[in-house]
Every structure is written in C-alpha cells, then in structure tokens.
Coordinates of C-alpha atoms and ligand atoms in Angstrom, one line a residue:
M484 CA -13.9 -41.4 5.4
P485 CA -12.9 -41.3 9.0
D486 CA -15.6 -40.8 11.5
Y487 CA -16.1 -37.3 12.9
N488 CA -15.4 -38.6 16.4
S489 CA -12.7 -41.0 15.6
E490 CA -9.4 -41.0 17.5
P491 CA -6.8 -38.7 15.8
Q492 CA -3.7 -40.5 14.6
I493 CA -1.5 -38.0 16.5
T494 CA -2.4 -36.8 19.9
V495 CA -0.7 -33.6 21.2
L496 CA -0.5 -33.6 25.0
D497 CA -0.8 -30.0 26.1
A498 CA 1.9 -29.2 28.7
G499 CA 0.8 -25.5 28.8
G500 CA 2.7 -24.2 25.9
Q501 CA 1.3 -21.5 23.6
Y502 CA 2.6 -23.7 20.8
C503 CA 0.5 -26.9 21.4
H504 CA -2.2 -25.8 18.9
L505 CA 0.5 -24.8 16.5
I506 CA 1.9 -28.4 16.7
A507 CA -1.5 -29.9 16.0
R508 CA -2.1 -27.5 13.2
K509 CA 1.2 -28.3 11.5
V510 CA 0.6 -32.0 11.7
R511 CA -2.8 -31.5 10.2
E512 CA -1.2 -29.5 7.4
L513 CA 0.7 -32.6 6.6
G514 CA -2.7 -34.3 6.0
V515 CA -2.6 -36.3 9.3
S516 CA -5.4 -36.0 11.9
A517 CA -4.2 -34.5 15.1
E518 CA -5.9 -33.3 18.3
V519 CA -4.8 -31.6 21.5
R520 CA -5.6 -33.3 24.8
P521 CA -4.7 -32.4 28.4
S522 CA -1.2 -33.5 29.4
G523 CA -2.4 -35.9 32.0
T524 CA -4.7 -37.9 29.7
P525 CA -4.3 -41.6 30.8
A526 CA -2.3 -43.8 28.4
A527 CA -5.3 -46.1 28.1
D528 CA -7.4 -43.3 26.5
L529 CA -4.7 -42.9 23.9
A530 CA -4.7 -46.5 22.8
R531 CA -6.0 -45.6 19.3
S532 CA -3.4 -42.9 18.5
K533 CA -0.5 -43.9 16.4
G534 CA 1.8 -41.4 18.0
I535 CA 2.0 -38.9 20.8
I536 CA 3.6 -35.5 21.0
I537 CA 4.2 -33.8 24.4
S538 CA 4.2 -30.0 23.9
G539 CA 6.4 -27.4 25.4
G540 CA 5.3 -25.3 28.3
P541 CA 6.5 -22.6 30.7
A542 CA 7.0 -24.9 33.7
S543 CA 10.1 -26.6 35.1
V544 CA 9.9 -30.3 35.9
Y545 CA 11.0 -29.3 39.4
E546 CA 8.0 -27.1 40.2
P547 CA 5.4 -28.9 42.4
D548 CA 2.4 -28.4 40.1
S549 CA 4.1 -28.7 36.7
P550 CA 2.2 -30.6 34.0
Q551 CA 2.6 -34.3 34.1
V552 CA 2.0 -37.2 31.7
D553 CA 1.0 -40.7 32.4
P554 CA 4.4 -42.6 32.3
G555 CA 2.4 -45.5 30.7
I556 CA 2.6 -43.7 27.4
F557 CA 6.3 -44.6 27.2
R558 CA 5.6 -48.3 27.7
A559 CA 2.7 -48.5 25.3
G560 CA 5.0 -49.4 22.4
K561 CA 4.0 -46.3 20.3
P562 CA 6.3 -43.5 19.3
V563 CA 6.5 -40.4 21.5
L564 CA 8.0 -37.0 20.6
G565 CA 8.8 -34.6 23.4
I566 CA 9.2 -31.0 22.5
C567 CA 11.0 -28.5 24.8
Y568 CA 9.3 -29.0 28.2
G569 CA 8.1 -32.3 26.7
M570 CA 11.7 -33.4 26.3
Q571 CA 12.6 -32.4 29.9
L572 CA 9.6 -34.3 31.2
M573 CA 10.5 -37.3 29.2
A574 CA 14.1 -37.2 30.5
H575 CA 13.0 -36.6 34.1
L576 CA 10.4 -39.5 34.1
L577 CA 12.8 -42.0 32.4
G578 CA 15.8 -41.5 34.6
G579 CA 17.8 -38.7 32.9
T580 CA 19.0 -35.5 34.4
V581 CA 17.4 -32.1 33.9
K582 CA 19.4 -29.1 35.1
R583 CA 17.6 -26.0 36.2
G584 CA 18.7 -23.0 34.2
E585 CA 18.9 -19.4 35.2
K586 CA 19.7 -17.7 32.0
G587 CA 18.2 -20.0 29.4
E588 CA 18.5 -19.8 25.6
F589 CA 16.1 -17.9 23.5
G590 CA 16.2 -17.4 19.8
L591 CA 18.0 -18.9 16.8
S592 CA 20.7 -21.6 17.2
L593 CA 22.5 -23.9 14.9
L594 CA 21.7 -27.6 15.3
K595 CA 24.2 -30.4 14.4
T596 CA 22.6 -33.8 14.0
V597 CA 23.6 -37.4 13.7
P598 CA 21.7 -39.7 11.3
A599 CA 18.3 -40.6 12.8
P600 CA 14.8 -41.4 11.4
L601 CA 13.7 -38.0 12.7
F602 CA 16.2 -36.2 10.5
E603 CA 15.7 -38.4 7.4
N604 CA 16.1 -36.5 4.1
I605 CA 17.5 -33.5 5.9
S606 CA 20.9 -33.4 4.5
E607 CA 22.4 -30.2 5.8
P608 CA 25.1 -30.8 8.4
Q609 CA 23.7 -27.8 10.4
Q610 CA 20.3 -26.3 10.5
Q611 CA 18.7 -23.3 12.0
V612 CA 16.4 -24.0 14.9
W613 CA 14.4 -21.9 17.4
M614 CA 15.1 -22.3 21.1
S615 CA 13.2 -21.0 24.0
H616 CA 14.0 -22.7 27.3
R617 CA 15.6 -22.3 30.7
D618 CA 16.0 -25.9 31.9
T619 CA 18.2 -28.3 30.0
V620 CA 18.6 -32.0 29.8
T621 CA 22.2 -32.7 30.9
G622 CA 22.0 -36.5 31.5
L623 CA 20.5 -39.0 29.0
P624 CA 18.0 -41.5 30.4
P625 CA 19.1 -45.2 30.0
G626 CA 18.7 -46.4 26.5
F627 CA 18.9 -42.9 24.9
Q628 CA 21.6 -41.3 22.8
A629 CA 22.1 -37.7 21.8
I630 CA 21.1 -37.1 18.2
G631 CA 21.5 -33.3 18.0
S632 CA 23.5 -30.6 19.7
T633 CA 24.0 -26.8 19.6
D634 CA 26.8 -24.7 21.0
N635 CA 24.9 -24.0 24.2
C636 CA 23.1 -27.3 24.5
A637 CA 25.0 -30.6 24.3
I638 CA 21.7 -32.6 24.2
A639 CA 19.4 -30.6 22.0
A640 CA 17.8 -33.8 20.6
M641 CA 17.8 -37.4 22.0
A642 CA 16.3 -40.7 21.0
D643 CA 15.8 -44.2 22.2
F644 CA 15.5 -45.9 18.8
A645 CA 14.4 -49.3 20.2
R646 CA 11.4 -47.8 21.9
S647 CA 10.8 -45.1 19.3
L648 CA 11.0 -42.3 21.9
Y649 CA 12.3 -39.0 20.5
A650 CA 12.8 -35.6 22.0
V651 CA 14.0 -32.2 20.9
Q652 CA 14.8 -29.1 22.9
F653 CA 14.0 -26.7 20.1
H654 CA 10.6 -26.0 18.5
P655 CA 10.1 -27.8 15.2
E656 CA 6.6 -26.3 14.9
V657 CA 7.7 -22.7 14.4
V658 CA 8.8 -21.2 11.1
H659 CA 12.1 -20.2 12.4
T660 CA 13.1 -23.8 12.6
C661 CA 13.9 -24.1 8.9
R662 CA 13.4 -27.9 8.6
G663 CA 10.9 -28.3 11.4
I664 CA 8.1 -29.4 9.2
E665 CA 10.2 -32.2 7.7
M666 CA 11.0 -33.3 11.2
L667 CA 7.3 -33.5 12.1
E668 CA 6.6 -35.2 8.8
N669 CA 9.3 -37.8 9.6
F670 CA 7.8 -38.4 13.0
A671 CA 4.2 -38.7 11.9
L672 CA 4.6 -40.5 8.6
R673 CA 7.9 -42.4 8.9
I674 CA 8.2 -43.2 12.6
C675 CA 4.5 -43.5 13.6
G676 CA 3.4 -44.8 10.2
C677 CA 0.4 -42.5 10.0
E678 CA -1.7 -42.3 6.8
K679 CA -2.8 -39.1 5.2
D680 CA -6.4 -39.0 6.4
W681 CA -7.1 -35.4 7.2
N682 CA -8.8 -33.0 4.8
P683 CA -11.4 -30.6 6.3
K684 CA -13.4 -30.4 3.1
H685 CA -14.1 -34.1 3.2
R686 CA -15.8 -33.7 6.5
I687 CA -18.6 -31.4 5.2
P688 CA -21.2 -34.2 4.6
L689 CA -20.6 -35.5 8.1
L690 CA -20.8 -32.1 9.6
K691 CA -24.2 -31.6 7.9
R692 CA -25.4 -34.9 9.2
R693 CA -24.4 -34.0 12.7
I694 CA -26.2 -30.6 12.4
Q695 CA -29.4 -32.5 11.3
E696 CA -29.1 -34.9 14.1
I697 CA -28.6 -32.3 16.8
A698 CA -31.3 -29.9 15.4
G699 CA -33.9 -32.6 14.9
D700 CA -37.0 -30.7 14.0
R701 CA -35.9 -27.5 15.8
N702 CA -34.7 -24.3 14.2
V703 CA -31.3 -22.6 14.6
F704 CA -30.5 -19.0 15.3
F705 CA -27.2 -17.3 15.3
F706 CA -25.7 -14.0 16.3
V707 CA -23.6 -13.4 13.1
S708 CA -20.7 -10.8 13.1
G709 CA -19.6 -10.9 9.5
G710 CA -16.4 -12.7 10.7
V711 CA -15.2 -15.9 9.2
D712 CA -16.2 -18.4 11.9
S713 CA -19.8 -17.4 12.5
S714 CA -20.4 -17.0 8.8
V715 CA -19.1 -20.5 7.9
A716 CA -21.0 -22.1 10.8
F717 CA -24.2 -20.3 9.7
I718 CA -24.0 -21.3 6.1
L719 CA -23.2 -24.9 7.1
C720 CA -26.5 -24.9 9.0
V721 CA -28.4 -23.3 6.2
Q722 CA -27.1 -25.9 3.8
A723 CA -27.8 -28.7 6.3
L724 CA -31.3 -27.7 7.3
G725 CA -32.6 -25.3 4.5
A726 CA -32.7 -21.5 4.7
G727 CA -36.2 -21.4 6.2
R728 CA -35.0 -23.0 9.4
V729 CA -31.9 -20.9 10.1
R730 CA -32.0 -17.3 11.2
G731 CA -29.1 -14.9 11.9
I732 CA -29.1 -11.6 13.7
Y733 CA -26.4 -9.0 13.2
V734 CA -26.1 -6.4 15.9
D735 CA -25.0 -3.1 14.4
T736 CA -23.1 -1.4 17.3
G737 CA -22.2 1.7 15.3
L738 CA -18.6 0.8 16.0
M739 CA -18.1 -0.9 12.6
R740 CA -16.0 0.1 9.7
E741 CA -17.4 2.1 6.8
G742 CA -19.7 -0.1 4.7
E743 CA -19.4 -3.1 7.0
T744 CA -23.1 -3.5 7.8
D745 CA -24.0 -3.1 4.1
F746 CA -21.4 -5.7 3.3
V747 CA -22.8 -8.2 5.7
Q748 CA -26.4 -7.6 4.5
R749 CA -25.4 -7.9 0.9
T750 CA -23.3 -11.0 1.4
F751 CA -25.9 -12.9 3.4
E752 CA -28.7 -11.8 1.1
E753 CA -26.9 -13.5 -1.7
L754 CA -26.1 -16.7 0.2
A755 CA -29.3 -17.1 2.1
P756 CA -32.0 -14.6 1.1
G757 CA -34.0 -13.3 4.1
A758 CA -32.1 -15.3 6.7
V759 CA -30.1 -12.5 8.3
V760 CA -31.8 -9.5 10.1
I761 CA -29.9 -6.4 11.1
E762 CA -30.5 -5.1 14.6
P763 CA -29.7 -1.4 14.6
A764 CA -28.2 -0.5 18.0
E765 CA -25.8 2.3 17.2
T766 CA -27.6 4.9 19.3
R767 CA -27.6 2.9 22.5
F768 CA -24.0 1.9 22.2
L769 CA -22.8 5.5 21.6
R770 CA -24.9 6.8 24.4
A771 CA -23.5 4.2 26.8
L772 CA -20.0 5.3 25.7
E773 CA -20.5 9.0 26.1
G774 CA -17.6 10.7 27.9
V775 CA -15.8 7.4 28.6
R776 CA -12.1 7.5 28.2
D777 CA -10.5 4.6 30.0
P778 CA -9.8 1.7 27.7
E779 CA -10.9 -1.0 30.1
R780 CA -14.1 0.9 30.8
K781 CA -14.8 1.2 27.1
R782 CA -14.4 -2.5 26.7
R783 CA -16.6 -3.3 29.7
I784 CA -19.4 -1.0 28.6
I785 CA -19.4 -2.5 25.0
G786 CA -19.4 -6.1 26.4
E787 CA -22.3 -5.3 28.8
E788 CA -24.3 -3.5 26.2
F789 CA -23.9 -6.4 23.8
V790 CA -25.1 -8.8 26.4
R791 CA -28.2 -6.6 27.0
V792 CA -29.0 -6.4 23.3
Q793 CA -28.7 -10.2 22.9
E794 CA -30.9 -10.8 25.9
E795 CA -33.6 -8.6 24.6
I796 CA -33.5 -10.3 21.2
I797 CA -33.7 -13.7 22.8
E798 CA -36.6 -12.7 25.0
S799 CA -38.6 -10.8 22.4
G800 CA -38.2 -13.6 19.8
H801 CA -39.7 -16.1 22.2
I802 CA -36.7 -18.1 21.4
L803 CA -36.5 -19.6 24.9
E804 CA -39.9 -21.0 24.7
G805 CA -39.9 -21.9 21.1
D806 CA -38.3 -24.7 19.1
W807 CA -35.0 -22.9 18.7
I808 CA -31.4 -23.9 19.4
L809 CA -28.4 -21.6 19.3
G810 CA -25.8 -21.9 16.6
Q811 CA -22.2 -20.7 17.3
G812 CA -19.1 -20.4 15.3
T813 CA -16.8 -21.6 18.1
I814 CA -13.6 -23.0 16.6
Y815 CA -11.0 -25.5 18.0
P816 CA -8.7 -23.1 19.8
D817 CA -11.7 -21.5 21.5
T818 CA -12.6 -24.7 23.2
I819 CA -9.5 -25.2 25.1
E820 CA -8.3 -22.8 27.8
S821 CA -5.1 -21.2 26.4
G822 CA -2.6 -19.4 28.4
G823 CA -2.8 -16.4 26.0
D824 CA -3.7 -12.9 26.8
G825 CA -7.3 -13.1 27.5
N826 CA -8.4 -10.1 25.5
A827 CA -10.6 -11.7 23.0
A828 CA -11.7 -14.2 25.7
V829 CA -13.0 -11.4 27.9
I830 CA -15.4 -10.1 25.3
K831 CA -16.4 -13.6 24.3
T832 CA -17.1 -14.5 27.9
H833 CA -19.3 -11.5 28.1
H834 CA -21.3 -12.6 25.1
N835 CA -21.5 -16.2 26.4
R836 CA -22.7 -15.0 29.8
V837 CA -26.1 -13.9 28.6
P838 CA -28.4 -15.9 30.9
G839 CA -30.6 -16.7 28.0
I840 CA -27.7 -18.3 26.1
Q841 CA -26.5 -20.1 29.2
Q842 CA -30.0 -21.6 29.5
L843 CA -29.8 -22.8 26.0
I844 CA -26.4 -24.3 26.5
A845 CA -27.4 -25.9 29.8
S846 CA -30.4 -27.6 28.2
G847 CA -28.2 -28.9 25.3
R848 CA -29.9 -26.6 22.8
I849 CA -26.7 -25.6 21.0
V850 CA -25.0 -26.5 17.8
E851 CA -21.3 -25.7 17.2
P852 CA -20.3 -27.4 14.0
L853 CA -16.7 -26.1 13.8
T854 CA -15.3 -27.0 17.2
S855 CA -12.7 -29.4 15.7
F856 CA -11.2 -27.0 13.2
Y857 CA -8.6 -24.3 13.0
K858 CA -9.1 -21.0 11.3
D859 CA -7.4 -22.0 8.0
E860 CA -9.5 -25.2 7.9
V861 CA -12.7 -23.2 8.5
R862 CA -11.7 -21.0 5.5
E863 CA -11.2 -24.2 3.4
I864 CA -14.7 -25.4 4.4
G865 CA -16.1 -22.0 3.7
E866 CA -14.6 -22.1 0.2
E867 CA -16.1 -25.4 -0.5
L868 CA -19.5 -24.1 0.7
G869 CA -19.2 -21.3 -1.8
L870 CA -18.6 -18.3 0.5
P871 CA -16.9 -15.4 -1.2
A872 CA -13.2 -15.0 -0.8
E873 CA -13.9 -11.4 0.2
L874 CA -15.5 -12.7 3.3
L875 CA -13.2 -15.6 4.0
Y876 CA -9.9 -13.8 3.6
R877 CA -10.7 -10.6 5.3
H878 CA -8.4 -9.4 8.0
P879 CA -9.6 -10.2 11.6
F880 CA -11.6 -7.3 13.1
P881 CA -12.0 -7.1 16.9
G882 CA -15.4 -7.5 18.5
P883 CA -15.4 -4.0 20.2
G884 CA -14.7 -2.6 16.7
L885 CA -13.4 0.9 16.2
A886 CA -13.8 1.7 19.9
V887 CA -10.3 0.1 20.5
R888 CA -8.8 2.1 17.6
C889 CA -10.2 5.5 18.7
L890 CA -8.0 6.7 21.5
C891 CA -9.3 9.0 24.2
S892 CA -7.5 11.3 26.5
E893 CA -8.2 12.9 29.8
T894 CA -5.6 15.5 29.6
A895 CA -4.4 18.3 27.3
A896 CA -0.6 18.4 27.2
P897 CA 2.2 19.3 24.7
V898 CA 4.6 16.8 23.2
R899 CA 7.9 16.7 25.1
R900 CA 11.4 16.4 23.7
A901 CA 13.2 13.3 24.9
E902 CA 16.7 12.0 24.3
D903 CA 15.7 9.7 21.4
G904 CA 12.7 11.5 20.0
W905 CA 9.4 13.1 21.2
L906 CA 7.3 11.8 24.0
L907 CA 3.7 12.0 22.9
P908 CA 1.2 12.8 25.7
I909 CA -0.9 9.7 24.7
R910 CA -1.0 6.4 26.5
S911 CA -1.5 3.1 24.7
V912 CA -1.9 -0.5 25.9
G913 CA 1.0 -3.0 25.7
V914 CA 2.1 -6.4 27.0
Q915 CA 5.3 -6.4 29.1
G916 CA 6.3 -9.4 31.1
D917 CA 3.0 -11.2 31.7
S918 CA 0.9 -8.2 32.3
R919 CA -0.7 -5.4 30.4
S920 CA 0.9 -1.9 30.5
Y921 CA -0.6 1.4 29.7
G922 CA 2.2 3.7 28.9
P923 CA 3.5 6.7 26.9
V924 CA 4.4 6.6 23.2
L925 CA 7.7 7.8 21.8
A926 CA 7.8 9.3 18.3
F927 CA 10.9 9.4 16.0
E928 CA 10.9 12.5 13.8
R929 CA 12.2 10.3 11.0
Y930 CA 10.6 8.5 8.1
P931 CA 9.8 4.8 8.9
E932 CA 12.6 3.2 6.8
P933 CA 13.0 -0.6 7.5
A934 CA 16.2 0.0 9.6
L935 CA 14.2 2.1 12.0
F936 CA 12.1 -0.9 13.2
E937 CA 15.2 -2.5 14.8
E938 CA 16.2 0.8 16.4
A939 CA 12.7 1.0 17.9
T940 CA 12.9 -2.5 19.3
A941 CA 16.3 -1.8 20.9
L942 CA 14.9 1.4 22.4
V943 CA 11.9 -0.3 24.0
N944 CA 14.1 -2.9 25.4
R945 CA 16.3 -0.2 26.9
L946 CA 13.4 2.0 28.2
P947 CA 10.8 -0.2 29.8
E948 CA 8.5 2.7 30.7
I949 CA 7.8 3.1 27.0
N950 CA 5.8 0.3 25.3
R951 CA 5.5 1.7 21.8
V952 CA 7.5 3.7 19.2
V953 CA 6.1 5.4 16.1
A954 CA 7.7 7.3 13.3
L955 CA 6.4 10.5 11.8
V956 CA 5.4 10.0 8.1
D957 CA 4.2 13.5 7.4
S958 CA 2.2 16.2 9.1
N959 CA 0.3 19.5 8.6
A960 CA 2.1 21.1 11.5
P961 CA 5.6 20.7 13.0
L962 CA 5.8 17.7 15.4
A963 CA 7.1 20.1 18.2
S964 CA 3.8 22.0 18.0
L965 CA 1.5 19.1 18.5
R966 CA -0.4 18.5 21.8
S967 CA -3.1 16.2 23.1
F968 CA -6.7 17.2 23.5
E969 CA -9.3 16.1 26.0
S970 CA -11.4 13.7 24.0
S971 CA -13.8 10.8 24.2
L972 CA -15.6 8.5 21.7
T973 CA -17.8 11.0 19.9
P974 CA -19.8 10.4 16.7
D975 CA -17.5 13.0 15.0
R976 CA -14.3 11.3 15.9
L977 CA -15.7 7.9 15.0
A978 CA -16.7 9.3 11.6
R979 CA -13.2 10.7 11.2
L980 CA -11.6 7.4 12.0
R981 CA -14.1 5.6 9.7
R982 CA -13.1 7.8 6.8
A983 CA -9.4 7.4 7.4
D984 CA -9.7 3.7 7.8
A985 CA -11.7 3.4 4.6
A986 CA -9.1 5.4 2.6
V987 CA -6.2 3.3 4.0
R988 CA -8.1 0.1 3.2
R989 CA -8.9 1.2 -0.3
L990 CA -5.3 2.2 -1.1
S991 CA -3.7 -0.8 0.5
H992 CA -6.1 -3.1 -1.3
H993 CA -5.4 -1.6 -4.7
S994 CA -1.7 -1.8 -4.2
G995 CA -1.9 -5.4 -3.0
F996 CA -0.3 -4.5 0.4
D997 CA -3.3 -5.8 2.3
R998 CA -2.4 -9.3 1.2
L999 CA 1.1 -9.0 2.6
V1000 CA -0.2 -8.4 6.2
W1001 CA -2.3 -10.3 8.6
Q1002 CA -4.1 -7.2 10.0
F1003 CA -3.9 -3.5 9.4
P1004 CA -5.4 -1.4 12.2
V1005 CA -5.8 2.3 11.6
I1006 CA -5.8 4.3 14.8
L1007 CA -7.1 7.8 15.6
I1008 CA -5.2 9.5 18.4
P1009 CA -6.2 12.9 20.0
L1010 CA -3.0 14.7 19.1
G1011 CA -2.8 17.7 16.9
V1012 CA -3.2 21.5 16.7
P1013 CA -6.4 23.5 17.5
E1014 CA -7.7 23.4 13.9
R1015 CA -6.8 19.7 13.5
T1016 CA -7.2 17.9 16.8
D1017 CA -6.5 14.3 15.7
S1018 CA -3.7 12.2 14.1
V1019 CA -3.7 8.8 12.4
V1020 CA -1.4 5.9 13.2
L1021 CA -0.9 3.1 10.7
R1022 CA -0.3 -0.3 12.2
P1023 CA 0.2 -3.0 9.6
I1024 CA 1.3 -6.3 11.3
D1025 CA 2.2 -9.8 10.4
S1026 CA 1.1 -12.6 12.7
V1027 CA -0.1 -16.2 12.8
D1028 CA -2.8 -15.9 15.5
G1029 CA -2.5 -12.4 17.0
M1030 CA -0.7 -13.7 20.1
T1031 CA 2.6 -12.3 18.8
A1032 CA 3.1 -10.0 15.9
R1033 CA 5.7 -8.2 13.8
A1034 CA 5.4 -4.6 12.6
V1035 CA 5.7 -4.6 8.8
P1036 CA 7.4 -1.8 6.8
M1037 CA 5.6 -0.3 3.7
D1038 CA 6.8 0.7 0.3
R1039 CA 7.5 4.4 0.2
A1040 CA 5.3 5.3 -2.8
L1041 CA 2.3 3.7 -1.1
L1042 CA 3.0 5.2 2.3
D1043 CA 3.4 8.7 0.7
E1044 CA 0.1 8.3 -1.1
I1045 CA -1.8 7.2 2.0
A1046 CA -0.3 10.1 4.0
R1047 CA -1.2 12.7 1.4
E1048 CA -4.8 11.5 1.3
L1049 CA -5.1 11.4 5.1
L1050 CA -3.6 14.8 5.6
R1051 CA -6.2 16.3 3.2
M1052 CA -9.0 15.1 5.5
D1053 CA -10.7 17.4 7.9
G1054 CA -9.3 17.4 11.4
I1055 CA -6.1 15.3 10.8
A1056 CA -2.8 16.9 11.8
A1057 CA -0.2 14.1 11.3
V1058 CA 0.3 10.6 10.2
F1059 CA 2.5 8.2 12.2
Y1060 CA 3.7 4.6 11.6
D1061 CA 3.8 2.1 14.4
L1062 CA 7.3 0.4 14.5
T1063 CA 6.7 -1.8 17.5
H1064 CA 6.4 -5.6 17.5
K1065 CA 4.1 -7.5 20.0
P1066 CA 5.4 -7.9 22.6
P1067 CA 6.1 -5.3 23.9
A1068 CA 3.2 -3.4 22.3
T1069 CA -0.2 -5.0 21.6
I1070 CA -1.7 -4.9 18.2
E1071 CA -4.6 -2.6 19.2
W1072 CA -3.9 0.7 20.9
E1073 CA -7.3 0.7 22.8
Ligands
XMP1767 P1 -4.0 -7.3 20.9 O1 -4.4 -5.9 20.8 O2 -4.3 -7.9 22.3 O3 -4.9 -8.0 19.9 O4 -2.6 -7.5 20.6 C1 -4.7 -9.4 19.5 C2 -5.7 -9.7 18.4 O5 -7.0 -9.8 19.0 C3 -7.9 -8.9 18.4 N1 -8.8 -8.4 19.4 C4 -10.0 -8.8 19.6 N2 -10.8 -9.7 19.0 N3 -12.6 -9.4 20.5 C5 -12.1 -10.0 19.4 O6 -12.8 -10.7 18.7 C6 -11.8 -8.5 21.2 O7 -12.3 -8.0 22.2 C7 -10.5 -8.2 20.8 N4 -9.5 -7.4 21.2 C8 -8.5 -7.5 20.4 C9 -7.0 -7.8 17.8 O8 -7.7 -7.2 16.7 C10 -5.8 -8.6 17.3 O9 -6.1 -9.3 16.1

C-alpha cells in the first residue's frame, strides 16, 4: 500500500482555474493518485511524479502576474500535459506564439484529431469538446506539431512526441468533452505509465494509525454538523481511538430542517453511543436574528453567534487546559485557496476564527484525517466504516440553514406587469460577472415546461437587471393580486418553511426525484395576499460542487402533487418553480 505521504503519480499544477481540482479528481477516478500543487512548484520537488498536468486559469500569459511554472519541468524527461492556459503557457515558454484574443471561444466545439498517443482508442473522426478561452496558440514551439483542430482554433491540441509534451486548448476534465476521460486515461496510464494505486478505502488503516499518532494519549472533540465530512472524520476517530476518547457537540441553531436534530442524535447514538451531545441554542439564535432582513446581516449574525457558542463550549469544558485536541472534517478542496465564490468560506472562516480553536491549531492540537480526499472519496470511506447511506448521500445543506431560504422584505408592494411576465417585489441574490447581485425576480405566468428553462436563460441574458426567473406552478389567488409583506425571520415563518420543506422532501423522496438532483432548496418568500402572506419556491438543481448549477425540470404529476399539498398549508398563497441556472442566479435565495 502506498504511504499516506507518498508523492502522487500525477501532479496537477494549479494555474488558477476552477477546474484544477476537477482534473485531480478525474485522474483519481481512474485509480491513479493525483494531487494539486501551486503552479510555481520547483521541478526538483516533482521528481517523484510520473507526470505533470498544468491546469487552466483565467489569466493571459501576457499579464505581468500570471501564474508561472518552472521551465525545468519540460526538461525533466517526464510527460507534461497543458490544459487551456496550461497549453498557452507551455507554448509561450517553449518558443511558440500565443495570440491575445478579444472575443474568445466558449462552449461546445468539434475537434478533429490526427493519430497520437493522447487519442489512442478514440476512433471517431470528430469529437465534441468544451472550450473556454480568450487567448489562442497560433504558432507551434519548435519540435511540436498540431494534433487537433476546431473550426475556430487551428491548434486546439499539440504535441512534441519525442519529449512527451502534450497540450490541449479544450477541457478534457469536464463532462461536455465526450471522450475527455479517455484522453486523461491515455495520458496517465499510457503516456506516463502510471499504475492504478489509488483507492481511498485502502487508506483507512493508515488514516487510523495517523490519528493514533497525532492524538497520542489525548482525547479528541468535534463540532459535528450532521454533514458528511464531519461525520466521517468523527467516526474515523472513534474507530481509531475508541468511543470513550472522542466527543462530539452538535449545536442546534433552530435553523435546521424538520427532524434534523433527531436524525443526528439517532444516527450517532447508533454509531457511537453517548459520544455526541446536543447543545440547544435555538432561542439565542432567533433572538439575535429578530427583525433582521438584510441577507448579509443574517449571515453575519449567524456566523458570529456560532462563534460565541463554540467559544463558550470550549471554555466551559476546560478543553483548553485539558488533554484535548480538536478534530475537524476538513476535506481536500477546503485546504487550498480556490477562486470560487467565497460563500461557504465566509461562514467557515467565522467558525475557524474562534480564538479557542485558533489556540488549539497554533499549538498543533488538531487532527484532520480527511485533508487528502474529495467528497466522493469521503463517502466511500464512510461506507467502508459503516455509516448509513441516509447520512452519506444526503443533499448538502448550508451552514446558516433555513435562514438563507427564508426571505425577508423591508417593503410591502404589489407585483408589477412587465413585458415578459410579472416583476415580483422580492429581491434575491445572484452572481453576475464576478460579483454578487441582489436583484428583482421575474415570474412567468406559465407552467414550468422544460422549454421554459431556455426562455428564462435567454431572458436573463437580455435583461441584466434581473438575476432570476420563476414560473408559477399554481396558486390560491391570481398572480396579479399578490404583493409582498414586510417580514423578517420569525419563528412562525420558520415553522411554515420547515413544514413546506418537509412535505417537498417526503414527496420527492418517495418518487425518487431526490436522487436525480444534487440539491433541492425549498424557499419561503414573503409574497401573497392578506390571509396567506407567503409563497414557496421550488429550486431543484444539478451540480458537481455547487460552483455552477443547472435548474432541473420536474415531472408534471409529481409537481402537481407537491403544489396541491403546499397550497393546502396555512399561510401559503402560491407555488413557484425556479428556472434559473447558476450563474446568473445562485443556488440559495438568501
Ligand atoms: P450559492 O447559493 O452560493 O450556494 O449558489 C452554493 C452552494 O453552497 C451552499 N452554501 C453554503 N454551505 N455554508 C455552507 O456550508 C454556507 O454558508 C453556505 N452558503 C451556501 C449552498 O447550499 C450550495 O450548495
């Protein structure tokens, strides 16, 4: 078995692309160990890798601070694959020409290839590939030849066979590049000669030994959330050290879904009886949120309150003085700065900023057994440890809980007729360009048929002041009669959302729909009529990591059943369906 700290066979040099972790994950899915390192890692430090991949990134090689690689990697005699920016950098450093592009090429293209080891066993004369670039390689470096082209890009792939240097302008790591996995497989197994050495489950005995080494005779405590990462890390520690030496505290913020706290209690009671304690904190969280409407303020208050609760627990448990170390479920992507939208990061930073925790970290009193694994691998490890599928395969749920799904409003205003539908007097969060927007929502008075999703996309592209489009599924009052109500996060509204969310979850679970989507937020918006002052928005999405997402349509029979049940509930005036992808909308409404 390879050593826990051994060099990976494939090193992915991170040139700033959101895809660098995706590349490493795809290589690992082939059974080959892969890790991400900073782009500038010296060639000497990569001596034990069998191959190097330079990732894509948003920069241009002509920008002064653009990510660089050590040119020594091209002389080390080991194969290198440059992807997108990685290709441009390779061309630039080896004497080729890169042309600055204004327009760029984004989306699907057809790639024509010539025979090359990278395309071995890919027999189609043309393949669909995914492009996302502005600059282009227009002149080959000495020793290279073009091995692939598209209509817009004469050198879409190039190689110097003698030196085993390969580069592609498209992204083989994304699903839209149909044969991308085979290309990565050809590179890793055929060109680099890697062996299949990676299986997360085989690492469990090693992980347990590491936990024992780090803990020594000290005990470990965790803040568990009921999420996959902290649960798997917790159980690993329990199995490594014995239940008596590991303790978990679950903070009940009162912002959880129906039955969540019971679920966590029940699950851990079965896995490690007596090891997890519930800290009820509902009252203080709701008090701190009283009258608050602004989404950013809601987030800030929840983060700060969480920090306070953690600090009190650490102090009252004499943990700082005792023989305790902190366990955390940090996973691989959390350990590397990613350029993504820092949403989850903000809340996580808050939690990590507790001075007590910082003290523990600074004095080396921390164990994080999962820092080399991706989410799917953590799930595999969890399965092997005997964690129930119900816990491992649950949809991700955001730290601030239902607070980001219970919209508040400062104004009372009617809906307004617009050219393409109705403007709802409700603002939601979105991502447009590189920044967050907080804009109005447009509602179609039409059933959310699949074709409507494309219409919604076209509309948001045309009207940048709107970041979200919904379709009316059904209502207890005409859409034209709806208005917004001044509202905040009250216990009543949270209870209403909890009931709606529970009903939607039950029906989508029974029908199997929940297995078709990555996440299914149910949102309460303060829009209705005086007797029914809220509406519900359904937001099922598909995604890989939450960074981008596609709105997913639902079968009509199920949607009608959900809408009927929601409209029978107290206080609910209408049911909408969110048609917007991310970007331009975010997954949560906040
Ligand atoms: P957005 O709304 O930014 O959400 O498109 C992307 C993904 O992140 C989740 N999310 C969070 N997760 N703490 C978390 O642990 C947070 O503060 C947080 N905010 C959003 C969201 O549910 C989605 O999966």
